[in-house]
Amino acid sequence: VVGPGRCEHVFVWPGPIILHADVDAFFASVEQRDDPGLRGLPVIVGTGVVMAASYEARDYGVRSGMGGSRARRLCPQAIVAPSRWSAYVEASKAVFAVFEATAPLVERLSIEEAFLDVSGLVPAAGSPRDIATRLREDVREQVGLPITVGVARTKIVAKMASRAAKPDGLLVVPPAAERAFLYPLRIEQLWGIGPATAAKLHDRGIRIVGQLAELTEPTLVSILGKASGRHVHALAQNRDRRPVQANRPPRSFGAQRALGRSRSPPTPEALDAALAALVERVTRRMLASGHTGRTVLLRLRFDDFSRATRSHTLPEATAGAEPILAAARMLLAAAMPVIARQGLTLVGVTVANIADARAGLQLELLGADGLAAG
DNA sequence: TCTGGGGTCCTAGGACCC
DNA sequence: TCTGGGGTCCTAGGACCC
């Protein structure tokens, strides 16, 4: 990158320039932003289960997903904040507005995390590091939240880079440094390798990514199955051609509710009311985003935390609360014997097989007169 | 480690079709 | 009566992510 009168860095960067941007301890950071009294203190969001823990709380071992009682034992002085969804949704919109203003291609991964493809912006907008630095400053100034950014040629390395740089950090891994960055990592640190996959690999003495790279694809397929084996093999060979994809359509809409244990089981009336409320939530979001779906899934979790799903596919895609609730009721009725035996601790409704509502409308028009209107 | 709410993708068997 | 080779769709479960 040649600046006025100086030459700072010269490097070869074949392929795309991908940023992985991630808000640090998102829900907890929003709470600290909105209440200055919380800044610098251990903050836990979520009462039953930890939904987010500020880095001050993480110093005590508190992690998201952890039970609230254990979190309070680890860090008794933590301030527990109830979640404020509307505030998080607002903050997310503001963060993504900055992402969109920065990059032509933004792929949303979650409420607080995205890939940005900035390939076309270099060198006019500066080096990859310049762009990432500006992004961090813009989010800090315009939204008031700390983000960490990883920059690399591939999604996996960008993601791992931001993970390594957290919190409030920036790490650029240039193409020539990719293997040196990835190979010393423990396999369970790799994005996409969870406890089950890690255990299978540990059984064979494989602990770091560099060791994975010595295995052939057929070997990994025999250990992990076809898709997973191929995927892990590609990552270990430092092959990741997945592009940043903007505006991916949703594949499902769901809502669920934990019912708590210990208390007496919910009455059939209470269960039906819960089902209706879940369907209402799901269909409202589907209507708002212009989507329909055909497959209704009933999610159940039992006293022993085992899970089950029951599904039914409707003849036509819909976002209507009536047909979806009718299907959910039918599935629930069929599952009552299992529920009576195992006890119910969670009920959820998910609609999958999603279609664009406008595409459905076009098909209806096509069917109505037998010709495409153009 | 005793567990919230929202997602994605893959696998496998069975029904059904040509 | 026994049997190929290919495909799609549906259902249920599992792994993984934040």
PDB file of N, CA and C in Angstrom, chain A residues 244-276:
ATOM      1  N   VAL A 244     -18.740 -14.973   0.493  1.00  0.00           N
ATOM      2  CA  VAL A 244     -19.632 -14.183   1.345  1.00  0.00           C
ATOM      3  C   VAL A 244     -20.944 -13.994   0.587  1.00  0.00           C
ATOM      4  N   GLN A 245     -22.040 -14.411   1.193  1.00  0.00           N
ATOM      5  CA  GLN A 245     -23.334 -14.374   0.513  1.00  0.00           C
ATOM      6  C   GLN A 245     -24.275 -13.403   1.214  1.00  0.00           C
ATOM      7  N   ALA A 246     -24.618 -12.332   0.520  1.00  0.00           N
ATOM      8  CA  ALA A 246     -25.527 -11.341   1.097  1.00  0.00           C
ATOM      9  C   ALA A 246     -26.971 -11.798   0.947  1.00  0.00           C
ATOM     10  N   ASN A 247     -27.807 -11.385   1.871  1.00  0.00           N
ATOM     11  CA  ASN A 247     -29.264 -11.588   1.776  1.00  0.00           C
ATOM     12  C   ASN A 247     -29.673 -13.040   1.569  1.00  0.00           C
ATOM     13  N   ARG A 248     -29.065 -13.942   2.310  1.00  0.00           N
ATOM     14  CA  ARG A 248     -29.510 -15.334   2.216  1.00  0.00           C
ATOM     15  C   ARG A 248     -30.917 -15.429   2.805  1.00  0.00           C
ATOM     16  N   PRO A 249     -31.825 -16.083   2.098  1.00  0.00           N
ATOM     17  CA  PRO A 249     -33.182 -16.188   2.635  1.00  0.00           C
ATOM     18  C   PRO A 249     -33.197 -17.115   3.844  1.00  0.00           C
ATOM     19  N   PRO A 250     -34.107 -16.862   4.792  1.00  0.00           N
ATOM     20  CA  PRO A 250     -34.190 -17.722   5.967  1.00  0.00           C
ATOM     21  C   PRO A 250     -34.676 -19.112   5.572  1.00  0.00           C
ATOM     22  N   ARG A 251     -34.241 -20.140   6.300  1.00  0.00           N
ATOM     23  CA  ARG A 251     -34.661 -21.512   6.026  1.00  0.00           C
ATOM     24  C   ARG A 251     -35.761 -21.975   6.979  1.00  0.00           C
ATOM     25  N   SER A 252     -35.933 -21.273   8.083  1.00  0.00           N
ATOM     26  CA  SER A 252     -36.987 -21.662   9.033  1.00  0.00           C
ATOM     27  C   SER A 252     -37.295 -20.494   9.963  1.00  0.00           C
ATOM     28  N   PHE A 253     -38.493 -20.552  10.545  1.00  0.00           N
ATOM     29  CA  PHE A 253     -38.903 -19.589  11.576  1.00  0.00           C
ATOM     30  C   PHE A 253     -39.374 -20.406  12.774  1.00  0.00           C
ATOM     31  N   GLY A 254     -38.908 -20.067  13.963  1.00  0.00           N
ATOM     32  CA  GLY A 254     -39.317 -20.869  15.108  1.00  0.00           C
ATOM     33  C   GLY A 254     -39.468 -20.055  16.372  1.00  0.00           C
ATOM     34  N   ALA A 255     -40.223 -20.602  17.307  1.00  0.00           N
ATOM     35  CA  ALA A 255     -40.340 -20.027  18.646  1.00  0.00           C
ATOM     36  C   ALA A 255     -40.481 -21.183  19.617  1.00  0.00           C
ATOM     37  N   GLN A 256     -39.909 -21.010  20.785  1.00  0.00           N
ATOM     38  CA  GLN A 256     -40.003 -22.080  21.776  1.00  0.00           C
ATOM     39  C   GLN A 256     -40.115 -21.485  23.156  1.00  0.00           C
ATOM     40  N   ARG A 257     -40.582 -22.310  24.103  1.00  0.00           N
ATOM     41  CA  ARG A 257     -40.692 -21.837  25.476  1.00  0.00           C
ATOM     42  C   ARG A 257     -40.334 -22.942  26.446  1.00  0.00           C
ATOM     43  N   ALA A 258     -39.433 -22.610  27.338  1.00  0.00           N
ATOM     44  CA  ALA A 258     -39.093 -23.557  28.396  1.00  0.00           C
ATOM     45  C   ALA A 258     -40.191 -23.502  29.443  1.00  0.00           C
ATOM     46  N   LEU A 259     -40.556 -24.664  29.951  1.00  0.00           N
ATOM     47  CA  LEU A 259     -41.671 -24.718  30.891  1.00  0.00           C
ATOM     48  C   LEU A 259     -41.211 -24.870  32.336  1.00  0.00           C
ATOM     49  N   GLY A 260     -39.929 -25.035  32.539  1.00  0.00           N
ATOM     50  CA  GLY A 260     -39.452 -25.250  33.908  1.00  0.00           C
ATOM     51  C   GLY A 260     -39.777 -26.651  34.367  1.00  0.00           C
ATOM     52  N   ARG A 261     -39.050 -27.135  35.342  1.00  0.00           N
ATOM     53  CA  ARG A 261     -39.280 -28.511  35.811  1.00  0.00           C
ATOM     54  C   ARG A 261     -40.062 -28.461  37.117  1.00  0.00           C
ATOM     55  N   SER A 262     -39.769 -29.387  37.970  1.00  0.00           N
ATOM     56  CA  SER A 262     -40.240 -29.479  39.363  1.00  0.00           C
ATOM     57  C   SER A 262     -41.741 -29.211  39.573  1.00  0.00           C
ATOM     58  N   ARG A 263     -42.262 -28.146  38.913  1.00  0.00           N
ATOM     59  CA  ARG A 263     -43.673 -27.857  39.157  1.00  0.00           C
ATOM     60  C   ARG A 263     -44.564 -28.926  38.531  1.00  0.00           C
ATOM     61  N   SER A 264     -45.833 -28.846  38.843  1.00  0.00           N
ATOM     62  CA  SER A 264     -46.766 -29.822  38.283  1.00  0.00           C
ATOM     63  C   SER A 264     -46.830 -29.628  36.765  1.00  0.00           C
ATOM     64  N   PRO A 265     -47.054 -30.706  36.025  1.00  0.00           N
ATOM     65  CA  PRO A 265     -47.096 -30.599  34.567  1.00  0.00           C
ATOM     66  C   PRO A 265     -48.201 -29.652  34.115  1.00  0.00           C
ATOM     67  N   PRO A 266     -47.989 -28.977  32.989  1.00  0.00           N
ATOM     68  CA  PRO A 266     -48.999 -28.035  32.498  1.00  0.00           C
ATOM     69  C   PRO A 266     -50.283 -28.769  32.132  1.00  0.00           C
ATOM     70  N   THR A 267     -51.411 -28.118  32.398  1.00  0.00           N
ATOM     71  CA  THR A 267     -52.702 -28.705  32.011  1.00  0.00           C
ATOM     72  C   THR A 267     -52.817 -28.671  30.488  1.00  0.00           C
ATOM     73  N   PRO A 268     -53.653 -29.501  29.920  1.00  0.00           N
ATOM     74  CA  PRO A 268     -53.863 -29.471  28.457  1.00  0.00           C
ATOM     75  C   PRO A 268     -54.267 -28.093  27.969  1.00  0.00           C
ATOM     76  N   GLU A 269     -55.058 -27.378  28.792  1.00  0.00           N
ATOM     77  CA  GLU A 269     -55.488 -26.035  28.382  1.00  0.00           C
ATOM     78  C   GLU A 269     -54.290 -25.088  28.326  1.00  0.00           C
ATOM     79  N   ALA A 270     -53.424 -25.173  29.350  1.00  0.00           N
ATOM     80  CA  ALA A 270     -52.249 -24.301  29.390  1.00  0.00           C
ATOM     81  C   ALA A 270     -51.315 -24.628  28.225  1.00  0.00           C
ATOM     82  N   LEU A 271     -51.197 -25.915  27.928  1.00  0.00           N
ATOM     83  CA  LEU A 271     -50.335 -26.347  26.836  1.00  0.00           C
ATOM     84  C   LEU A 271     -50.851 -25.816  25.498  1.00  0.00           C
ATOM     85  N   ASP A 272     -52.147 -25.881  25.336  1.00  0.00           N
ATOM     86  CA  ASP A 272     -52.750 -25.398  24.092  1.00  0.00           C
ATOM     87  C   ASP A 272     -52.580 -23.894  23.961  1.00  0.00           C
ATOM     88  N   ALA A 273     -52.706 -23.184  25.074  1.00  0.00           N
ATOM     89  CA  ALA A 273     -52.517 -21.731  25.043  1.00  0.00           C
ATOM     90  C   ALA A 273     -51.071 -21.392  24.694  1.00  0.00           C
ATOM     91  N   ALA A 274     -50.142 -22.155  25.241  1.00  0.00           N
ATOM     92  CA  ALA A 274     -48.727 -21.926  24.935  1.00  0.00           C
ATOM     93  C   ALA A 274     -48.469 -22.164  23.455  1.00  0.00           C
ATOM     94  N   LEU A 275     -49.054 -23.221  22.933  1.00  0.00           N
ATOM     95  CA  LEU A 275     -48.895 -23.550  21.510  1.00  0.00           C
ATOM     96  C   LEU A 275     -49.416 -22.411  20.638  1.00  0.00           C
ATOM     97  N   ALA A 276     -50.598 -21.907  20.997  1.00  0.00           N
ATOM     98  CA  ALA A 276     -51.202 -20.822  20.219  1.00  0.00           C
ATOM     99  C   ALA A 276     -50.324 -19.576  20.253  1.00  0.00           C
TER     100      ALA A 276
END
